[in-house]
mmCIF file of C-alpha atoms in Angstrom:
data_model
loop_
_atom_site.group_PDB
_atom_site.id
_atom_site.type_symbol
_atom_site.label_atom_id
_atom_site.label_comp_id
_atom_site.label_asym_id
_atom_site.label_seq_id
_atom_site.Cartn_x
_atom_site.Cartn_y
_atom_site.Cartn_z
ATOM 1 C CA MET J 262 0.000 0.000 0.000
ATOM 2 C CA MET J 263 2.808 2.418 0.910
ATOM 3 C CA PHE J 264 4.547 1.511 -2.334
ATOM 4 C CA GLU J 265 1.448 2.409 -4.350
ATOM 5 C CA MET J 266 1.086 5.803 -2.616
ATOM 6 C CA SER J 267 4.737 6.688 -3.195
ATOM 7 C CA SER J 268 4.471 5.645 -6.814
ATOM 8 C CA ARG J 269 1.403 7.876 -7.245
ATOM 9 C CA GLN J 270 3.184 10.829 -5.610
ATOM 10 C CA GLN J 271 6.063 10.392 -7.991
ATOM 11 C CA LEU J 272 3.710 9.965 -10.936
ATOM 12 C CA TYR J 273 1.602 13.136 -10.407
ATOM 13 C CA PRO J 274 4.479 15.647 -10.592
ATOM 14 C CA THR J 275 5.766 13.939 -13.688
ATOM 15 C CA VAL J 276 2.363 14.206 -15.334
ATOM 16 C CA GLY J 277 2.025 17.890 -14.308
ATOM 17 C CA GLN J 278 5.440 18.753 -15.678
ATOM 18 C CA SER J 279 4.702 16.993 -18.931
ATOM 19 C CA VAL J 280 1.421 18.934 -19.276
ATOM 20 C CA GLU J 281 3.177 22.252 -18.674
ATOM 21 C CA GLU J 282 5.896 21.437 -21.164
ATOM 22 C CA HIS J 283 3.257 20.407 -23.697
ATOM 23 C CA ASN J 284 1.380 23.679 -23.204
ATOM 24 C CA ASP J 285 4.595 25.682 -23.534
ATOM 25 C CA SER J 286 5.493 23.924 -26.745
ATOM 26 C CA GLU J 287 2.028 24.526 -28.155
ATOM 27 C CA SER J 288 2.119 28.232 -27.229
ATOM 28 C CA LYS J 289 5.551 28.577 -28.819
ATOM 29 C CA ASN J 290 4.405 26.910 -31.992
ATOM 30 C CA CYS J 291 1.271 29.053 -32.082
ATOM 31 C CA GLY J 292 3.366 32.160 -31.451
ATOM 32 C CA LYS J 293 5.680 31.320 -34.342
ATOM 33 C CA ILE J 294 2.723 30.878 -36.652
ATOM 34 C CA LEU J 295 1.260 34.233 -35.601
ATOM 35 C CA VAL J 296 4.615 35.953 -36.108
ATOM 36 C CA VAL J 297 4.869 34.521 -39.615
ATOM 37 C CA LEU J 298 1.322 35.633 -40.418
ATOM 38 C CA SER J 299 2.074 39.094 -39.075
ATOM 39 C CA TRP J 300 5.165 39.383 -41.304
ATOM 40 C CA ILE J 301 3.092 38.274 -44.277
ATOM 41 C CA LEU J 302 0.535 40.975 -43.435
ATOM 42 C CA VAL J 303 3.283 43.594 -43.198
ATOM 43 C CA ILE J 304 4.774 42.621 -46.539
ATOM 44 C CA ALA J 305 1.372 42.400 -48.224
ATOM 45 C CA THR J 306 0.340 45.880 -47.099
ATOM 46 C CA MET J 307 3.605 47.619 -47.919
ATOM 47 C CA PRO J 308 4.214 50.562 -47.769
ATOM 48 C CA PHE J 309 1.127 51.426 -45.690
ATOM 49 C CA SER J 310 2.128 49.002 -42.950
ATOM 50 C CA LEU J 311 5.259 51.055 -42.289
ATOM 51 C CA PHE J 312 3.120 53.804 -40.736
ATOM 52 C CA VAL J 313 1.857 51.250 -38.212
ATOM 53 C CA CYS J 314 5.043 49.272 -37.606
ATOM 54 C CA PHE J 315 7.520 52.095 -36.982
ATOM 55 C CA LYS J 316 7.217 54.044 -33.765
ATOM 56 C CA VAL J 317 9.271 56.855 -32.269
ATOM 57 C CA VAL J 318 10.002 57.669 -28.635
ATOM 58 C CA GLN J 319 11.664 60.822 -27.332
ATOM 59 C CA GLU J 320 15.085 61.113 -25.721
ATOM 60 C CA TYR J 321 13.559 61.014 -22.230
ATOM 61 C CA GLU J 322 11.259 58.047 -22.995
ATOM 62 C CA ARG J 323 11.583 54.289 -23.305
ATOM 63 C CA ALA J 324 9.236 51.741 -24.887
ATOM 64 C CA VAL J 325 8.546 48.382 -23.237
ATOM 65 C CA ILE J 326 7.334 45.952 -25.918
ATOM 66 C CA PHE J 327 5.108 42.916 -25.304
ATOM 67 C CA ARG J 328 4.746 40.236 -27.974
ATOM 68 C CA LEU J 329 1.782 37.964 -27.455
ATOM 69 C CA GLY J 330 1.611 39.120 -23.823
ATOM 70 C CA ARG J 331 5.263 38.408 -23.040
ATOM 71 C CA LEU J 332 8.141 40.818 -22.629
ATOM 72 C CA LEU J 333 10.253 41.054 -25.740
ATOM 73 C CA SER J 334 13.903 40.184 -25.195
ATOM 74 C CA GLY J 335 16.402 43.007 -25.361
ATOM 75 C CA GLY J 336 14.839 45.253 -22.759
ATOM 76 C CA ALA J 337 13.218 48.604 -23.331
ATOM 77 C CA LYS J 338 13.624 50.290 -26.711
ATOM 78 C CA GLY J 339 14.597 53.853 -27.391
ATOM 79 C CA PRO J 340 15.258 56.622 -27.675
ATOM 80 C CA GLY J 341 14.529 56.990 -31.381
ATOM 81 C CA ILE J 342 12.732 54.706 -33.807
ATOM 82 C CA PHE J 343 11.768 51.080 -33.233
ATOM 83 C CA PHE J 344 9.751 48.403 -35.056
ATOM 84 C CA ILE J 345 6.676 46.468 -33.897
ATOM 85 C CA LEU J 346 4.593 43.821 -35.602
ATOM 86 C CA PRO J 347 0.896 44.630 -36.033
ATOM 87 C CA CYS J 348 -1.755 42.649 -34.151
ATOM 88 C CA ILE J 349 0.701 40.747 -31.938
ATOM 89 C CA ASP J 350 2.892 43.511 -30.462
ATOM 90 C CA SER J 351 1.914 46.145 -27.930
ATOM 91 C CA TYR J 352 4.095 48.659 -26.147
ATOM 92 C CA ALA J 353 4.014 51.046 -23.203
ATOM 93 C CA ARG J 354 5.789 54.395 -23.040
ATOM 94 C CA VAL J 355 7.726 55.162 -19.866
ATOM 95 C CA ASP J 356 8.884 58.682 -18.994
ATOM 96 C CA LEU J 357 12.352 58.723 -17.401
ATOM 97 C CA ARG J 358 12.306 62.385 -16.305
ATOM 98 C CA THR J 359 12.380 63.329 -12.657
ATOM 99 C CA ARG J 360 8.937 63.838 -11.171
ATOM 100 C CA THR J 361 7.954 65.958 -8.202
ATOM 101 C CA TYR J 362 5.342 64.830 -5.705
ATOM 102 C CA ASP J 363 4.018 67.279 -3.154
ATOM 103 C CA VAL J 364 3.059 65.134 -0.177
ATOM 104 C CA PRO J 365 -0.173 66.531 1.321
ATOM 105 C CA PRO J 366 -0.085 67.604 4.987
ATOM 106 C CA GLN J 367 -0.091 64.589 7.282
ATOM 107 C CA GLU J 368 -1.418 64.703 10.828
ATOM 108 C CA VAL J 369 1.268 62.989 12.915
ATOM 109 C CA LEU J 370 1.435 62.155 16.624
ATOM 110 C CA THR J 371 5.057 62.578 17.683
ATOM 111 C CA LYS J 372 6.922 60.437 20.179
ATOM 112 C CA ASP J 373 6.230 62.929 22.965
ATOM 113 C CA SER J 374 2.467 62.944 22.197
ATOM 114 C CA VAL J 375 2.261 66.220 20.277
ATOM 115 C CA THR J 376 0.029 66.454 17.197
ATOM 116 C CA VAL J 377 1.693 68.239 14.283
ATOM 117 C CA SER J 378 0.941 68.654 10.586
ATOM 118 C CA VAL J 379 3.885 67.879 8.298
ATOM 119 C CA ASP J 380 4.178 68.122 4.512
ATOM 120 C CA ALA J 381 7.115 67.262 2.250
ATOM 121 C CA VAL J 382 8.319 67.086 -1.362
ATOM 122 C CA VAL J 383 9.624 63.897 -3.004
ATOM 123 C CA TYR J 384 11.743 63.890 -6.178
ATOM 124 C CA TYR J 385 11.877 60.540 -7.979
ATOM 125 C CA ARG J 386 12.337 59.050 -11.439
ATOM 126 C CA VAL J 387 12.081 55.732 -13.265
ATOM 127 C CA HIS J 388 15.510 54.147 -13.693
ATOM 128 C CA ASN J 389 14.352 50.776 -15.060
ATOM 129 C CA ALA J 390 11.438 51.020 -17.477
ATOM 130 C CA THR J 391 10.918 47.269 -17.832
ATOM 131 C CA ILE J 392 10.629 46.616 -14.088
ATOM 132 C CA SER J 393 8.341 49.614 -13.550
ATOM 133 C CA ILE J 394 5.873 48.163 -16.061
ATOM 134 C CA ALA J 395 6.167 44.445 -15.313
ATOM 135 C CA ASN J 396 6.483 44.395 -11.503
ATOM 136 C CA VAL J 397 3.870 46.922 -10.369
ATOM 137 C CA GLU J 398 0.539 48.082 -11.738
ATOM 138 C CA ASN J 399 1.155 51.804 -11.274
ATOM 139 C CA ALA J 400 4.665 52.657 -10.099
ATOM 140 C CA HIS J 401 3.990 56.380 -9.660
ATOM 141 C CA HIS J 402 0.835 55.927 -7.596
ATOM 142 C CA SER J 403 2.500 53.288 -5.438
ATOM 143 C CA THR J 404 5.501 55.529 -4.797
ATOM 144 C CA ARG J 405 3.263 58.418 -3.737
ATOM 145 C CA LEU J 406 1.268 56.302 -1.310
ATOM 146 C CA LEU J 407 4.472 54.885 0.137
ATOM 147 C CA ALA J 408 5.866 58.421 0.557
ATOM 148 C CA GLN J 409 2.842 59.427 2.657
ATOM 149 C CA THR J 410 3.133 56.325 4.834
ATOM 150 C CA THR J 411 6.886 56.728 5.274
ATOM 151 C CA LEU J 412 6.445 60.368 6.296
ATOM 152 C CA ARG J 413 3.937 59.456 9.005
ATOM 153 C CA ASN J 414 6.003 56.536 10.289
ATOM 154 C CA THR J 415 9.236 58.535 10.394
ATOM 155 C CA MET J 416 7.731 61.513 12.190
ATOM 156 C CA GLY J 417 5.904 59.305 14.668
ATOM 157 C CA THR J 418 9.159 57.854 16.008
ATOM 158 C CA ARG J 419 10.768 61.217 16.860
ATOM 159 C CA PRO J 420 10.055 63.859 19.517
ATOM 160 C CA LEU J 421 9.016 67.364 18.567
ATOM 161 C CA HIS J 422 12.362 69.052 19.188
ATOM 162 C CA GLU J 423 14.125 66.639 16.788
ATOM 163 C CA ILE J 424 11.510 67.249 14.095
ATOM 164 C CA LEU J 425 12.054 70.996 14.354
ATOM 165 C CA SER J 426 15.858 70.932 14.563
ATOM 166 C CA GLU J 427 16.956 67.890 12.521
ATOM 167 C CA ARG J 428 15.030 68.200 9.276
ATOM 168 C CA GLU J 429 18.006 67.331 7.066
ATOM 169 C CA THR J 430 18.703 64.116 8.979
ATOM 170 C CA ILE J 431 15.052 63.075 8.847
ATOM 171 C CA SER J 432 14.882 63.861 5.115
ATOM 172 C CA GLY J 433 17.967 61.718 4.473
ATOM 173 C CA ASN J 434 16.531 58.776 6.412
ATOM 174 C CA MET J 435 13.253 59.044 4.495
ATOM 175 C CA GLN J 436 15.100 59.145 1.169
ATOM 176 C CA LEU J 437 17.055 55.978 1.996
ATOM 177 C CA SER J 438 13.936 54.165 3.192
ATOM 178 C CA LEU J 439 11.909 55.099 0.110
ATOM 179 C CA ASP J 440 14.733 54.276 -2.274
ATOM 180 C CA GLU J 441 15.187 50.840 -0.747
ATOM 181 C CA ALA J 442 11.454 50.078 -0.893
ATOM 182 C CA THR J 443 10.948 51.288 -4.480
ATOM 183 C CA GLU J 444 14.028 49.555 -5.918
ATOM 184 C CA ALA J 445 11.873 46.538 -6.850
ATOM 185 C CA TRP J 446 9.528 48.864 -8.788
ATOM 186 C CA GLY J 447 12.270 50.398 -10.923
ATOM 187 C CA ILE J 448 11.966 53.749 -9.110
ATOM 188 C CA LYS J 449 14.899 55.855 -7.900
ATOM 189 C CA VAL J 450 14.095 58.355 -5.122
ATOM 190 C CA GLU J 451 16.567 61.187 -5.589
ATOM 191 C CA ARG J 452 15.626 63.611 -2.819
ATOM 192 C CA VAL J 453 13.152 64.194 -0.006
ATOM 193 C CA GLU J 454 12.617 67.611 1.557
ATOM 194 C CA ILE J 455 10.396 68.483 4.528
ATOM 195 C CA LYS J 456 8.560 71.689 3.640
ATOM 196 C CA ASP J 457 6.760 72.778 6.765
ATOM 197 C CA VAL J 458 5.890 71.624 10.272
ATOM 198 C CA ARG J 459 2.678 73.209 11.534
ATOM 199 C CA LEU J 460 2.076 73.275 15.275
ATOM 200 C CA PRO J 461 -1.274 73.770 17.044
ATOM 201 C CA VAL J 462 -2.073 77.384 17.949
ATOM 202 C CA GLN J 463 -2.130 76.682 21.688
ATOM 203 C CA LEU J 464 1.263 74.984 21.485
ATOM 204 C CA GLN J 465 2.673 77.932 19.542
ATOM 205 C CA ARG J 466 1.471 80.331 22.251
ATOM 206 C CA ALA J 467 2.924 78.155 24.992
ATOM 207 C CA MET J 468 6.274 77.911 23.217
ATOM 208 C CA ALA J 469 6.311 81.666 22.595
ATOM 209 C CA ALA J 470 5.584 82.364 26.284
ATOM 210 C CA GLU J 471 8.315 79.933 27.318
ATOM 211 C CA ALA J 472 10.832 81.545 24.967
ATOM 212 C CA GLU J 473 9.890 85.039 26.193
ATOM 213 C CA ALA J 474 10.294 83.989 29.815
ATOM 214 C CA ALA J 475 13.681 82.476 29.035
ATOM 215 C CA ARG J 476 14.790 85.696 27.315
ATOM 216 C CA GLU J 477 13.644 87.815 30.277
ATOM 217 C CA ALA J 478 15.492 85.539 32.691
ATOM 218 C CA ARG J 479 18.694 85.821 30.641
ATOM 219 C CA ALA J 480 18.276 89.632 30.484
ATOM 220 C CA LYS J 481 17.927 89.840 34.261
ATOM 221 C CA VAL J 482 21.002 87.684 34.762
ATOM 222 C CA ILE J 483 23.005 89.846 32.359
ATOM 223 C CA ALA J 484 21.807 93.045 34.067
ATOM 224 C CA ALA J 485 22.740 91.643 37.489
ATOM 225 C CA GLU J 486 26.195 90.677 36.238
ATOM 226 C CA GLY J 487 26.599 94.211 34.827
ATOM 227 C CA GLU J 488 25.626 95.782 38.132
ATOM 228 C CA GLN J 489 28.064 93.537 39.945
ATOM 229 C CA LYS J 490 30.921 94.484 37.639
ATOM 230 C CA ALA J 491 29.988 98.200 37.887
ATOM 231 C CA SER J 492 29.973 98.080 41.687
ATOM 232 C CA ARG J 493 33.385 96.469 41.712
ATOM 233 C CA ALA J 494 34.706 99.138 39.373
ATOM 234 C CA LEU J 495 33.242 101.909 41.571
ATOM 235 C CA ARG J 496 34.789 100.378 44.643
ATOM 236 C CA GLU J 497 38.180 100.280 42.987
ATOM 237 C CA ALA J 498 37.739 103.895 41.832
ATOM 238 C CA SER J 499 36.788 105.043 45.361
ATOM 239 C CA GLU J 500 39.860 103.340 46.737
ATOM 240 C CA VAL J 501 42.072 105.165 44.231
ATOM 241 C CA ILE J 502 40.412 108.540 44.990
ATOM 242 C CA GLY J 503 40.664 107.895 48.729
ATOM 243 C CA ASP J 504 44.407 107.345 48.450
ATOM 244 C CA SER J 505 44.883 110.683 46.617
ATOM 245 C CA PRO J 506 42.735 113.648 47.793
ATOM 246 C CA ALA J 507 43.787 115.698 44.755
ATOM 247 C CA ALA J 508 42.136 113.110 42.494
ATOM 248 C CA LEU J 509 38.734 114.100 43.830
ATOM 249 C CA GLN J 510 39.311 117.734 42.840
ATOM 250 C CA LEU J 511 40.395 116.649 39.384
ATOM 251 C CA ARG J 512 37.213 114.599 39.133
ATOM 252 C CA TYR J 513 35.202 117.759 40.029
ATOM 253 C CA LEU J 514 36.914 119.724 37.272
ATOM 254 C CA GLN J 515 36.327 116.930 34.771
ATOM 255 C CA THR J 516 32.630 116.862 35.620
ATOM 256 C CA LEU J 517 32.375 120.666 35.142
ATOM 257 C CA ASN J 518 34.106 120.333 31.773
ATOM 258 C CA THR J 519 31.644 117.686 30.679
ATOM 259 C CA ILE J 520 28.643 119.796 31.740
ATOM 260 C CA SER J 521 29.920 122.937 30.050
ATOM 261 C CA ALA J 522 30.534 121.085 26.781
ATOM 262 C CA GLU J 523 26.811 120.308 26.516
ATOM 263 C CA LYS J 524 25.897 124.085 26.575
ATOM 264 C CA ASN J 525 23.483 123.820 29.467
ATOM 265 C CA SER J 526 21.965 126.928 31.015
ATOM 266 C CA THR J 527 22.256 125.497 34.506
ATOM 267 C CA ILE J 528 25.535 124.350 35.948
ATOM 268 C CA VAL J 529 25.635 122.374 39.163
ATOM 269 C CA PHE J 530 28.851 123.075 40.991
ATOM 270 C CA PRO J 531 29.850 120.370 43.480
ATOM 271 C CA LEU J 532 30.896 121.745 46.825
ATOM 272 C CA PRO J 533 33.599 119.807 48.644
ATOM 273 C CA ILE J 534 32.505 118.426 52.009
ATOM 274 C CA ASP J 535 35.893 119.352 53.514
ATOM 275 C CA LEU J 536 35.084 123.106 53.267
ATOM 276 C CA LEU J 537 31.840 122.650 55.176
ATOM 277 C CA THR J 538 33.647 120.616 57.807
ATOM 278 C CA TYR J 539 36.188 123.440 58.265
ATOM 279 C CA PHE J 540 33.468 126.073 58.763
ATOM 280 C CA LEU J 541 31.598 123.853 61.199
ATOM 281 C CA LYS J 542 34.717 123.311 63.282
ATOM 282 C CA ALA J 543 35.427 127.075 63.335
ATOM 283 C CA LYS J 544 31.858 127.826 64.524
ATOM 284 C CA GLU J 545 32.147 125.255 67.298
ATOM 285 C CA ALA J 546 35.425 126.805 68.418
ATOM 286 C CA GLU J 547 33.878 130.303 68.663
ATOM 287 C CA SER J 548 30.867 129.054 70.617
ATOM 288 C CA SER J 549 33.057 127.264 73.066
#
């Protein structure tokens, strides 16, 4: 019994392979017949068939040709003129120029639970026309959807301060991720740029108030440091004047010179305290 089951298991794959090979041989034979008939049709309708058989693609385009539903060997054709057989050949034009996709604003919840709206620009192009046609239904639409998803995923793994300060690093990581994912589609992502990061109005007000408070605190610290340095300088100046009594008189004269240079109508003349002390001592001596 076991021998019969093993013999059946060995027999079924052999039968399946033989059926596939038979179908392949029949399709090849049928394809050859259709190719011959197509050539006969081209020759019989000369020269009118030349208007149908010869096609032209631009310098920035490539043509992917299918013959009887299969990719024609030799890869994409172009730029310039190429030849197709009527009735059995079909082709698709592929534009190789760089395209720009403006990613619509995406509502993203950052790592520190802040909701922001982020939009970006993606620059990409087709670098393999054959793969972009054969491996994916719509390479451009797929790349755009993937760009939106990658933007949300990338922003969701970073806190707000990194999103605001490290845009170039985030753009580079997104470009590498997109390029790796779209390689199988024949797409080359050249550049990704983050355009704008929109914060909620309440968060903007809170950040502005925080920044203003920080600036006021720094201003107060700077003013206090200035007052401290000024007091030290005044103390040193008083010590110098105290050591030399004539320096005080020179300072009086310098002050009068400064006031007179401004052409003021009123001049305040400083009276030395030593003169008053002398008169007070003389009056006390007379009274005694």
